[in-house]
Structure formats: structure tokens, C-alpha cells
Coordinates of C-alpha atoms and ligand atoms in Angstrom, one line a residue:
M5 CA 207.9 -84.9 121.0
P6 CA 208.1 -81.0 122.2
G7 CA 207.4 -79.9 118.7
Y8 CA 207.8 -79.9 115.0
W9 CA 210.4 -78.9 112.4
F10 CA 208.8 -78.0 109.0
D11 CA 211.9 -78.3 106.8
N12 CA 212.2 -75.9 103.8
A13 CA 208.7 -74.7 103.1
I14 CA 207.6 -72.0 101.2
C15 CA 206.4 -69.4 103.8
L16 CA 204.3 -66.3 103.6
T17 CA 205.7 -63.9 105.9
E18 CA 204.5 -60.3 106.4
K19 CA 206.7 -57.1 106.2
A20 CA 205.2 -53.9 106.5
G21 CA 201.8 -55.0 105.4
R22 CA 203.0 -57.0 102.2
F23 CA 203.6 -60.8 102.2
E24 CA 206.6 -62.1 100.7
A25 CA 207.3 -66.0 99.9
E26 CA 210.5 -67.3 101.1
R27 CA 211.9 -70.6 101.8
R28 CA 212.1 -71.1 105.6
S29 CA 212.1 -74.2 107.8
I30 CA 209.6 -73.5 110.7
E31 CA 210.5 -74.6 114.1
V32 CA 207.2 -75.1 116.5
V33 CA 207.7 -75.7 120.2
G34 CA 204.7 -76.1 122.3
G35 CA 202.0 -73.9 121.0
S36 CA 204.1 -71.3 119.2
I37 CA 206.5 -70.6 116.6
A38 CA 209.8 -70.6 117.9
A39 CA 211.6 -69.4 114.9
L40 CA 211.7 -69.4 111.2
H41 CA 215.2 -70.6 109.9
P42 CA 216.9 -70.1 106.4
P43 CA 216.8 -73.6 104.9
G44 CA 219.9 -75.9 105.2
G45 CA 220.9 -75.0 108.9
P46 CA 221.1 -77.8 111.6
K47 CA 217.7 -78.5 113.4
P48 CA 217.2 -78.7 117.1
P49 CA 217.2 -82.2 118.4
R50 CA 213.9 -83.9 119.6
L51 CA 211.6 -82.2 117.1
E52 CA 209.3 -84.2 114.8
F53 CA 210.9 -83.7 111.4
I54 CA 208.4 -83.1 108.5
D55 CA 209.8 -82.4 104.9
A56 CA 207.8 -79.3 103.9
S57 CA 209.7 -78.7 100.8
G58 CA 206.4 -79.4 98.6
L59 CA 204.2 -77.1 101.0
I60 CA 203.3 -73.7 101.2
A61 CA 203.0 -72.3 104.9
V62 CA 200.3 -69.7 105.2
P63 CA 199.2 -68.1 108.6
G64 CA 196.0 -69.7 109.6
F65 CA 192.9 -67.8 108.3
V66 CA 190.8 -65.6 110.9
N67 CA 187.1 -65.6 110.3
C68 CA 186.0 -62.5 112.3
H69 CA 182.2 -63.2 112.0
S70 CA 180.2 -66.3 112.3
H71 CA 177.0 -67.5 114.1
S72 CA 177.5 -71.2 114.9
P73 CA 173.9 -72.1 115.6
D74 CA 172.9 -71.3 112.1
N75 CA 175.1 -74.2 110.7
L76 CA 172.3 -76.5 111.3
A77 CA 170.1 -74.5 109.0
R78 CA 172.5 -74.3 105.9
G79 CA 170.5 -74.0 102.8
T80 CA 167.0 -73.4 104.2
A81 CA 166.8 -69.6 103.7
A82 CA 165.6 -68.1 100.3
D83 CA 166.9 -65.3 98.5
L84 CA 165.5 -62.5 100.5
P85 CA 166.7 -59.3 102.1
L86 CA 167.9 -59.6 105.7
E87 CA 164.6 -58.4 107.2
L88 CA 162.6 -61.3 105.5
W89 CA 165.5 -63.6 105.5
S90 CA 165.8 -63.5 109.3
L91 CA 162.3 -64.8 109.8
T92 CA 163.4 -68.3 108.7
S93 CA 166.6 -68.4 110.3
S94 CA 165.3 -67.2 113.7
A95 CA 162.6 -69.8 113.7
L96 CA 165.2 -72.6 113.1
R97 CA 167.1 -71.4 115.9
E98 CA 164.2 -71.5 118.3
R99 CA 164.5 -73.9 121.6
R100 CA 167.5 -76.1 120.7
S101 CA 168.6 -78.8 122.7
H102 CA 172.2 -78.6 124.0
R103 CA 173.1 -81.4 122.0
E104 CA 171.7 -79.6 118.8
I105 CA 173.7 -76.5 119.8
Y106 CA 176.9 -78.6 120.2
V107 CA 176.5 -80.2 117.0
S108 CA 175.8 -77.0 115.2
T109 CA 179.1 -75.7 116.4
M110 CA 181.0 -78.7 115.4
L111 CA 179.6 -78.2 111.7
G112 CA 181.3 -74.9 111.6
A113 CA 184.5 -76.2 113.2
I114 CA 184.7 -78.9 110.6
E115 CA 184.1 -76.7 107.7
M116 CA 186.4 -74.0 108.7
M117 CA 189.3 -76.2 109.9
R118 CA 189.0 -78.1 106.5
S119 CA 189.4 -74.8 104.7
G120 CA 192.5 -73.5 106.6
T121 CA 190.7 -71.3 109.2
T122 CA 192.2 -71.6 112.6
A123 CA 190.6 -68.6 114.6
V124 CA 186.9 -67.6 114.6
L125 CA 184.7 -65.2 116.4
D126 CA 181.3 -66.9 117.2
H127 CA 178.5 -64.5 117.7
V128 CA 176.2 -66.7 119.2
R129 CA 172.4 -66.3 119.8
I130 CA 170.6 -68.5 122.0
S131 CA 166.8 -68.7 121.3
P132 CA 164.5 -67.5 122.7
D133 CA 166.6 -66.4 125.7
I134 CA 170.3 -66.5 126.6
D135 CA 170.9 -69.4 128.7
G136 CA 174.3 -70.4 130.4
E137 CA 174.1 -74.0 129.9
A138 CA 173.3 -73.6 126.2
L139 CA 176.4 -71.4 125.9
D140 CA 178.5 -74.1 127.7
A141 CA 177.3 -76.4 125.0
V142 CA 178.9 -74.2 122.3
A143 CA 182.2 -73.7 124.3
S144 CA 182.4 -77.4 124.8
A145 CA 182.3 -77.9 121.2
W146 CA 184.8 -75.3 120.5
L147 CA 186.9 -76.8 123.1
D148 CA 186.5 -80.4 121.7
S149 CA 187.3 -79.2 118.1
G150 CA 190.8 -77.7 119.0
M151 CA 189.8 -74.3 117.2
R152 CA 190.8 -71.1 118.6
V153 CA 187.7 -68.9 119.3
V154 CA 186.5 -65.9 120.6
I155 CA 182.8 -66.4 121.8
A156 CA 180.8 -63.4 122.0
P157 CA 177.2 -64.2 123.3
I158 CA 174.5 -62.1 121.7
V159 CA 172.6 -59.9 124.1
S160 CA 169.3 -58.0 122.9
D161 CA 166.6 -56.8 125.1
K162 CA 163.9 -55.7 122.6
S163 CA 161.2 -57.5 121.0
V164 CA 161.5 -58.0 117.0
I165 CA 158.9 -55.5 116.2
E166 CA 160.6 -52.8 118.3
T167 CA 163.6 -53.2 116.1
L168 CA 162.3 -52.3 112.8
P169 CA 160.9 -48.8 111.6
F170 CA 157.0 -50.2 111.3
D171 CA 154.3 -47.9 111.2
E172 CA 151.2 -48.7 113.5
D173 CA 149.1 -49.5 110.3
D174 CA 151.8 -52.2 109.3
L175 CA 151.0 -54.3 112.6
A176 CA 147.3 -53.7 112.9
G177 CA 145.3 -56.6 113.9
L178 CA 148.0 -59.2 114.1
D179 CA 148.7 -61.5 117.0
L180 CA 152.6 -61.5 117.4
S181 CA 152.7 -62.8 120.9
A182 CA 154.7 -66.0 120.1
Y183 CA 157.7 -64.2 118.1
G184 CA 157.2 -60.5 116.9
S185 CA 156.2 -59.0 120.2
R186 CA 157.5 -61.4 122.8
A187 CA 159.5 -59.8 125.6
P188 CA 163.3 -60.8 126.0
L189 CA 165.0 -61.1 129.4
P190 CA 165.8 -57.9 131.1
A191 CA 169.3 -56.5 130.2
R192 CA 170.7 -57.0 133.9
Q193 CA 169.7 -60.7 133.8
Q194 CA 171.4 -61.4 130.4
M195 CA 174.7 -59.6 131.6
T196 CA 174.7 -61.8 134.7
V197 CA 174.5 -65.1 132.3
V198 CA 177.5 -63.5 130.3
E199 CA 179.5 -62.7 133.3
A200 CA 179.3 -66.0 134.6
F201 CA 180.2 -67.6 131.2
F202 CA 183.2 -65.4 131.0
R203 CA 184.4 -66.4 134.4
R204 CA 183.8 -70.4 133.4
W205 CA 185.5 -70.2 130.0
H206 CA 187.7 -67.2 129.2
G207 CA 191.2 -68.5 128.7
E208 CA 190.1 -71.9 128.8
A209 CA 191.9 -74.8 126.4
D210 CA 195.3 -73.1 127.1
G211 CA 194.0 -69.8 126.0
L212 CA 192.3 -71.1 122.6
I213 CA 189.0 -69.8 124.1
S214 CA 188.2 -66.4 124.8
V215 CA 184.9 -64.4 125.6
G216 CA 183.7 -61.3 124.6
I217 CA 180.3 -59.6 124.4
G218 CA 178.0 -59.5 121.3
P219 CA 174.9 -56.9 121.4
S220 CA 173.0 -58.0 118.5
G221 CA 172.8 -54.5 117.1
P222 CA 172.3 -50.9 118.8
Q223 CA 168.5 -50.9 117.4
R224 CA 168.0 -54.3 119.3
C225 CA 169.3 -53.0 122.5
S226 CA 168.2 -50.5 125.0
D227 CA 170.8 -48.0 125.8
E228 CA 171.1 -49.6 129.2
L229 CA 171.9 -52.8 127.9
L230 CA 174.5 -51.3 125.4
A231 CA 176.2 -49.4 128.4
A232 CA 176.4 -52.5 130.4
A233 CA 177.9 -54.5 127.4
G234 CA 180.4 -51.4 127.1
D235 CA 181.3 -51.7 130.6
F236 CA 181.9 -55.4 130.4
S237 CA 184.2 -54.9 127.6
R238 CA 186.0 -52.5 129.5
R239 CA 186.3 -54.2 132.9
Y240 CA 187.5 -57.5 131.2
D241 CA 189.4 -55.9 128.5
T242 CA 187.6 -58.0 125.9
I243 CA 185.9 -57.8 122.4
L244 CA 182.7 -56.0 122.0
H245 CA 181.3 -57.2 118.7
T246 CA 178.1 -56.0 117.3
H247 CA 176.2 -55.7 114.0
V248 CA 175.7 -52.2 112.9
L249 CA 174.0 -50.7 109.9
E250 CA 173.8 -53.8 107.8
T251 CA 170.8 -52.4 105.8
R252 CA 169.3 -49.3 104.7
L253 CA 166.3 -49.9 107.0
Q254 CA 168.5 -50.1 110.1
R255 CA 170.0 -46.6 109.2
E256 CA 166.2 -45.4 109.0
M257 CA 165.5 -47.0 112.5
G258 CA 168.8 -45.5 114.0
F259 CA 167.5 -42.0 112.9
R260 CA 164.1 -42.9 114.3
L261 CA 165.3 -44.1 117.4
Y262 CA 168.1 -41.8 118.2
G263 CA 167.7 -38.7 115.9
R264 CA 171.1 -39.2 114.6
G265 CA 173.3 -42.0 113.1
M266 CA 174.1 -45.2 115.0
I267 CA 177.7 -44.7 115.0
A268 CA 177.4 -41.3 116.5
H269 CA 175.1 -43.0 119.1
L270 CA 177.5 -45.5 120.0
D271 CA 180.3 -43.0 120.2
G272 CA 178.1 -41.1 122.7
L273 CA 177.7 -44.0 124.8
G274 CA 181.3 -44.6 125.0
L275 CA 181.2 -47.6 122.8
L276 CA 183.5 -46.9 120.1
T277 CA 187.0 -48.1 121.4
P278 CA 189.9 -50.2 120.2
R279 CA 187.9 -53.3 121.6
T280 CA 184.8 -52.6 119.5
N281 CA 183.9 -54.6 116.3
L282 CA 181.5 -52.9 114.0
V283 CA 180.1 -55.7 111.9
H284 CA 179.1 -54.7 108.2
S285 CA 179.3 -50.9 108.7
I286 CA 177.4 -50.4 105.2
W287 CA 175.2 -47.5 105.6
L288 CA 177.5 -45.1 107.3
E289 CA 177.1 -41.2 107.6
P290 CA 179.6 -38.9 106.1
D291 CA 181.6 -38.4 109.4
D292 CA 181.5 -42.1 110.6
I293 CA 184.5 -42.9 108.9
G294 CA 186.5 -40.3 110.9
R295 CA 184.7 -41.3 114.4
I296 CA 185.6 -44.9 114.0
S297 CA 189.2 -44.0 112.8
A298 CA 189.7 -41.7 115.8
A299 CA 188.4 -44.5 118.1
D300 CA 190.4 -47.1 116.7
A301 CA 187.5 -49.2 116.5
A302 CA 187.4 -52.2 113.8
V303 CA 185.2 -52.9 111.1
I304 CA 184.2 -56.6 110.1
H305 CA 183.6 -56.8 106.4
N306 CA 181.5 -59.7 105.1
P307 CA 181.2 -59.4 101.4
V308 CA 179.5 -62.8 100.6
S309 CA 176.8 -62.1 103.1
N310 CA 176.2 -58.6 102.0
A311 CA 175.8 -59.9 98.3
R312 CA 173.5 -62.7 99.4
L313 CA 171.2 -60.5 101.2
G314 CA 171.5 -57.5 99.0
S315 CA 172.4 -55.4 101.9
G316 CA 174.7 -52.9 100.2
H317 CA 178.3 -52.0 99.5
C318 CA 180.7 -51.5 102.3
R319 CA 183.2 -48.6 101.5
L320 CA 186.3 -51.0 102.3
S321 CA 188.8 -48.9 100.5
D322 CA 187.7 -45.5 102.1
L323 CA 188.1 -47.4 105.4
L324 CA 191.3 -48.7 104.7
K325 CA 192.5 -45.3 103.5
E326 CA 191.7 -43.7 106.9
N327 CA 193.8 -46.7 108.5
I328 CA 190.7 -48.4 110.2
R329 CA 191.5 -51.8 111.1
V330 CA 189.3 -54.3 109.1
G331 CA 188.8 -58.1 109.6
L332 CA 186.9 -60.4 107.4
G333 CA 183.8 -62.7 108.2
T334 CA 181.8 -65.2 106.5
D335 CA 178.6 -64.5 108.4
S336 CA 176.0 -67.2 109.0
A337 CA 175.9 -70.4 107.1
C338 CA 172.1 -69.5 106.2
C339 CA 173.4 -66.1 104.4
N340 CA 176.6 -67.1 102.7
D341 CA 176.1 -70.2 102.8
G342 CA 179.5 -71.5 103.4
A343 CA 182.5 -70.6 105.9
N344 CA 185.4 -70.7 103.6
L345 CA 187.6 -67.7 104.3
L346 CA 189.5 -68.4 101.0
E347 CA 186.2 -67.5 99.3
T348 CA 185.6 -64.6 101.4
M349 CA 189.1 -63.1 100.6
K350 CA 188.6 -63.6 96.8
W351 CA 185.2 -61.5 97.0
A352 CA 187.1 -59.1 99.3
A353 CA 189.8 -58.8 96.6
L354 CA 187.6 -58.3 93.6
L355 CA 184.1 -57.0 94.6
H356 CA 185.4 -53.4 95.3
N357 CA 186.8 -53.2 91.6
L358 CA 183.1 -53.0 90.4
R359 CA 182.7 -49.6 92.3
S360 CA 185.8 -47.7 91.3
D361 CA 187.5 -47.0 87.9
D362 CA 190.6 -46.0 90.0
E363 CA 192.5 -49.0 90.1
K364 CA 194.6 -47.5 93.0
T365 CA 191.5 -48.0 95.3
W366 CA 191.3 -51.7 94.3
I367 CA 191.8 -54.1 97.3
G368 CA 193.5 -56.8 95.6
P369 CA 195.1 -60.2 96.9
Q370 CA 197.8 -58.9 98.9
T371 CA 195.4 -56.7 101.1
A372 CA 192.7 -59.3 101.2
L373 CA 195.2 -61.9 102.7
R374 CA 196.4 -59.5 105.4
L375 CA 192.6 -58.7 106.3
G376 CA 192.0 -62.4 106.4
T377 CA 195.1 -63.2 108.7
S378 CA 196.9 -60.7 110.8
G379 CA 194.3 -57.9 110.2
G380 CA 191.4 -60.1 111.5
A381 CA 193.6 -61.4 114.4
D382 CA 194.1 -57.6 115.4
A383 CA 190.4 -56.8 115.2
I384 CA 189.3 -59.5 117.2
G385 CA 191.7 -59.2 120.0
L386 CA 194.2 -62.0 119.0
P387 CA 197.3 -60.0 118.2
D388 CA 199.6 -62.9 118.5
T389 CA 198.1 -64.8 115.9
G390 CA 197.4 -64.6 112.2
R391 CA 201.1 -64.3 111.3
L392 CA 204.2 -66.6 110.6
A393 CA 206.6 -65.0 113.1
A394 CA 208.8 -66.1 116.0
G395 CA 206.8 -65.6 119.1
C396 CA 203.3 -65.9 117.4
A397 CA 200.9 -69.0 117.9
A398 CA 201.6 -71.9 115.7
D399 CA 198.3 -71.4 113.8
I400 CA 199.4 -72.5 110.1
T401 CA 197.7 -73.8 107.1
F402 CA 199.8 -75.7 104.9
F403 CA 199.0 -76.1 101.1
R404 CA 200.5 -78.7 98.6
S405 CA 202.2 -76.8 96.0
Q406 CA 201.5 -79.8 93.6
A407 CA 198.0 -78.6 92.8
P408 CA 196.3 -76.7 90.1
A409 CA 196.2 -73.4 91.9
F410 CA 200.0 -73.3 92.3
Q411 CA 201.0 -74.5 89.0
P412 CA 203.1 -73.0 87.5
L413 CA 204.1 -71.1 90.6
N414 CA 204.4 -67.3 89.7
D415 CA 203.0 -65.3 92.6
T416 CA 202.0 -67.2 95.6
V417 CA 199.9 -64.7 97.2
R418 CA 197.7 -64.0 94.0
Q419 CA 197.5 -67.6 93.3
L420 CA 196.5 -68.3 96.9
V421 CA 193.8 -65.8 97.1
L422 CA 192.5 -65.8 93.7
S423 CA 193.1 -69.5 92.5
E424 CA 192.8 -71.7 95.6
S425 CA 189.7 -73.0 97.0
G426 CA 191.0 -75.1 99.8
S427 CA 191.5 -78.3 97.7
A428 CA 195.1 -78.0 98.1
I429 CA 195.1 -77.9 101.8
D430 CA 197.8 -80.7 103.2
S431 CA 197.3 -80.0 106.9
V432 CA 196.2 -77.4 109.4
M433 CA 197.6 -76.7 112.8
I434 CA 196.2 -74.6 115.6
G435 CA 198.4 -73.8 118.7
G436 CA 201.0 -76.4 117.8
R437 CA 198.5 -79.2 117.2
I438 CA 197.6 -80.8 113.8
V439 CA 193.8 -80.6 113.6
A440 CA 193.3 -81.3 110.0
S441 CA 195.1 -83.6 107.7
G442 CA 194.3 -85.5 104.3
G443 CA 191.4 -83.6 104.0
R444 CA 189.9 -84.4 107.2
C445 CA 189.7 -83.1 110.6
T446 CA 192.0 -85.3 113.1
T447 CA 190.0 -83.9 116.4
I448 CA 186.6 -84.6 115.4
D449 CA 184.5 -87.7 114.3
E450 CA 183.2 -85.8 111.2
A451 CA 180.9 -88.8 110.1
A452 CA 179.1 -89.2 113.5
I453 CA 178.5 -85.4 113.6
W454 CA 177.0 -85.2 110.0
E455 CA 174.9 -88.2 111.0
E456 CA 173.5 -86.3 114.0
A457 CA 173.4 -83.1 112.1
Q458 CA 171.1 -84.8 109.4
A459 CA 168.8 -86.3 111.9
F460 CA 168.3 -83.0 113.8
A461 CA 167.8 -81.2 110.5
D462 CA 165.2 -83.6 109.5
R463 CA 163.3 -83.3 112.9
R464 CA 163.5 -79.6 112.9
R465 CA 161.7 -79.5 109.4
I466 CA 158.7 -81.4 110.9
D467 CA 158.7 -79.8 114.6
G468 CA 159.6 -76.4 113.7
V469 CA 156.4 -75.7 111.8
A470 CA 154.9 -73.9 114.6
A471 CA 158.1 -71.6 115.1
Q472 CA 158.2 -70.8 111.5
A473 CA 154.5 -69.9 111.3
A474 CA 154.9 -67.5 114.4
A475 CA 157.8 -65.9 112.8
H476 CA 156.3 -65.5 109.4
A477 CA 153.4 -63.5 110.9
L478 CA 155.7 -60.6 110.4
E479 CA 156.4 -61.3 106.7
K480 CA 153.3 -59.1 105.6
P481 CA 154.0 -56.2 107.8
I482 CA 157.8 -56.1 106.9
R483 CA 157.0 -56.2 102.9
R484 CA 154.5 -53.4 103.7
M485 CA 157.2 -51.5 105.4
R486 CA 159.9 -52.2 102.7
Q487 CA 157.5 -51.0 100.1
R488 CA 156.9 -47.8 101.9
Y489 CA 160.6 -47.0 102.3
G490 CA 161.2 -48.4 98.8
K491 CA 159.0 -45.6 97.3
L492 CA 160.4 -43.0 99.7
W493 CA 164.1 -43.8 98.6
A494 CA 163.1 -44.0 94.9
A495 CA 161.7 -40.5 95.3
G496 CA 165.0 -39.5 96.6
G497 CA 164.0 -38.9 100.2
C498 CA 164.8 -40.7 103.4
A499 CA 163.2 -40.5 106.8
C500 CA 166.4 -39.5 108.6
H501 CA 166.7 -35.7 108.3
Ligands
ZN11 ZN1 175.9 -61.8 111.5

């Protein structure tokens, strides 16, 4: 069969940024949507016919920020702010075997494809140092899963203690050589690994796999490394994906390092471009929104993670008012702790109502769905996905209309974003291939992956004790630092100016 004919589905098509529900028959040929036909017309011969009259066809969701290595550590991290939370998650990522890395990636693929996500940006950290074969294990898993992915390997060339606004007293007398003060690989060596990885994998799997570059965060990279990452993004015309201003302490660190805001610093280095993803962007300076908008950089909003870690409130409606492109992400399985974009869209739709009495600034389900589909696709460099339209990739999630969330059916978009959890998903298609059906991934032996994952997690709890101890040597200094800044902020001050 060269393709499919989904007959008479309720299709969510986007016109001028708003979704409409209309009955259409979807013609899929190869990996693309060939056309959307008014119902009742003749179907081209040789297509597999599917009666879709009981289905709602939605553009596959686009998860713009995740970390596949963290999937194996789901459920391990306590309720802590980022700087303390990361000690546990970092230790659990240390010195993974290639098979652990592969299985961890597959866990995310299973969860996302089952919940209707068809494309993801994987911001991958390999610990302790970036490594080509480990990255190959990540890419192999994505290849086997059938998901569309942008892999952005994390680069970072500062030791952990250089990335946080410690005072000397905070660290006095501690041996931090096993984790906190450990020296990473030099910038040039890291970029060589990423360049080779790009050449091996970019465009593979009929274009399902692409490769970007993922500086961990400005404060975690030398300016030399940031400039090299910017150069890489420019030369290969690919995404530069970086955490930025996730916490208030990071804002303090930016001023300590640069004497100005982090966004201004990135701009000064030429790193604000339409290829740039600014992940989180919570603690912005007054003129940052103008800078981001002028550069046409994109912001990736992770509402569940921001709440889980108490990081702060992203000014989403202000960003959208300035026409800044925004995508949505789930972030890590340790700080969400899921990867369900339906849930993230609901948070994005509602969370911001708490911050404004003016309902005209509220996000709502229409905008949340756009950010979770076409908006996200544009942000991570996949402009031909995230849409039900002729010529776009056949990345489609089909929901059963005979399900609690859609009964009675009054407003398909509102009910999809606010009522549906993923339990009504009938099937998921990526690049013209069915990857999930009847509640299961068709491309992955789920039970085998889960069995392996459990064994790895059990072993890691025992074998990872030394790594946890090494990372948690920083717990007291971080608590001291947080206390100091907490007092400063409570007194109305900050160290920035
Ligand atoms: Zn993240």
C-alpha cells in the first residue's frame, strides 16, 4: 500500500492561528499528507481505506524540551528547587552503559507516542563527559522508535561549582573533586564530538532525525564554547537549544559573570537568532522581551517543570503579545514527572489565569494547542510538521470521539485540551507510519524495555550510592547560598545592580 485514506474524520485544521473542526478525508501518501478532501468524494485507488468517521484527527503534538537520560530516574527526585533537585538527577545519570542510555530513551518514546506526541527535542546530557558512542545509543533508540526527533547534545565546559553564585565560605573545607569541582572536557573537544555526531545522524531515518546543539546554559559554558555552538548552528543551519534564566539564582549568576543580563550577553555573542531556543526564560530583564522578539528567537515554556521545581512564572502572555515564537516542553521525567503534552497544554492554557485579572491576556485552549503543535514545530525547526495540511508530514494523532472527554461534543479544541488525558487515543501516525494503536506502541516491544528498565533502576539504586554521595557533598553549600540570597531578596535587594 502506498498510503492511507482516513475517511470522514473530524479534522482540527489551523487557519490564521485558530483551529477549526471540520469533516475531511485525509489522503496520506508516503510520509506526507497529500490532501484533505471534503467527505463523500471518490478516493484514489490503492490506498488503505480506514473508516475514520468516529475519529478526531489532530496534528501530532510537539514536545520542545525533554531529556531522555532522565527517564530511567523517574520518581527518584524529591520536591526540591532546581539547584538541590539536580544533585540527585545528575548522580543518577553518571557513567551509564550504552544499553541503559538506549533503554532510557525508549522509555520516553513509548510514553510520548502513546500520549500523542509525534516529535520531540531531546536535550541529551551524557555524564560525566559527552561521548560519541553514547550519543549513538540515543540516536539508535530514536531510530528504532520511529519518532521524529531533534537531538541537541548538551555541551558544558565548567565545573558545577563555577556555575552557581557561591561565596568562598560556602565551599570552605570540602572535597568536591569527585563531582562539584570535576573538570569537564575542553570546549573544542566537545564540539568535535558533536560535529561528528551531526555528520553521522542528521537527516537519517528518512529525515525523522535531525541534530542540533544544546549548550546546557550560558552560566555553564565558557564564552568560547557558546561562540562555537553559535557557529555550529549557523554553519549547519540547525537549532541551538539552551536553558536560560530558569531560576532567580541563575539571574544572579548572570550578573556576577557578565555584569549584565544573560539574554543581553547571548545577544552580544550573536547567539540570538531564529534558530535559537531559549528554554524557560523566566527571570528576564525588562528589555529582554524586545531583544528576543527582534532576533526572532523562540522561547520554550515548561509549565509543569517550572511548578514542580518552584522556578518561577514565565510571562507567556507578554511573550506572545510581542509575537515571540513559543513552543511547549515537558522537561525531564524527574521534574515533571511525565512526558504527556496534553497535560502540559492544559497547564499552559490555565496556569497564567492565576497571574492576571484581565481575561484577555489568558492563554486558553486554542493558543495552548497551537503552541503544542505548529508553534512548537516552528520553534524547533520542523516547519512542515505540526499541521493537518496538504504537503505537511503525516504526523497525526487520532482520538476516538466515543470517549468521556468528547461526549457530548460541543467544542472539540476545548475538550481536547481541557478534558482529554490521552485515554481516548486510537492511533498515532508519524511520517505516514502507524507507531501506536490500541493503546500500545507498534514499533517497540514495550514489555521488554520496561523489564530492562526496572533491572537497570534497581541496580542503579545500589551501585549509585557513591555517585549520590559525591553530588550531595554540594547540598550544604547550596543551602547556605540559597539562605543568603533568600535574605537578600526578602529585604528587597539583589546582587545584580
Ligand atoms: Zn531541561
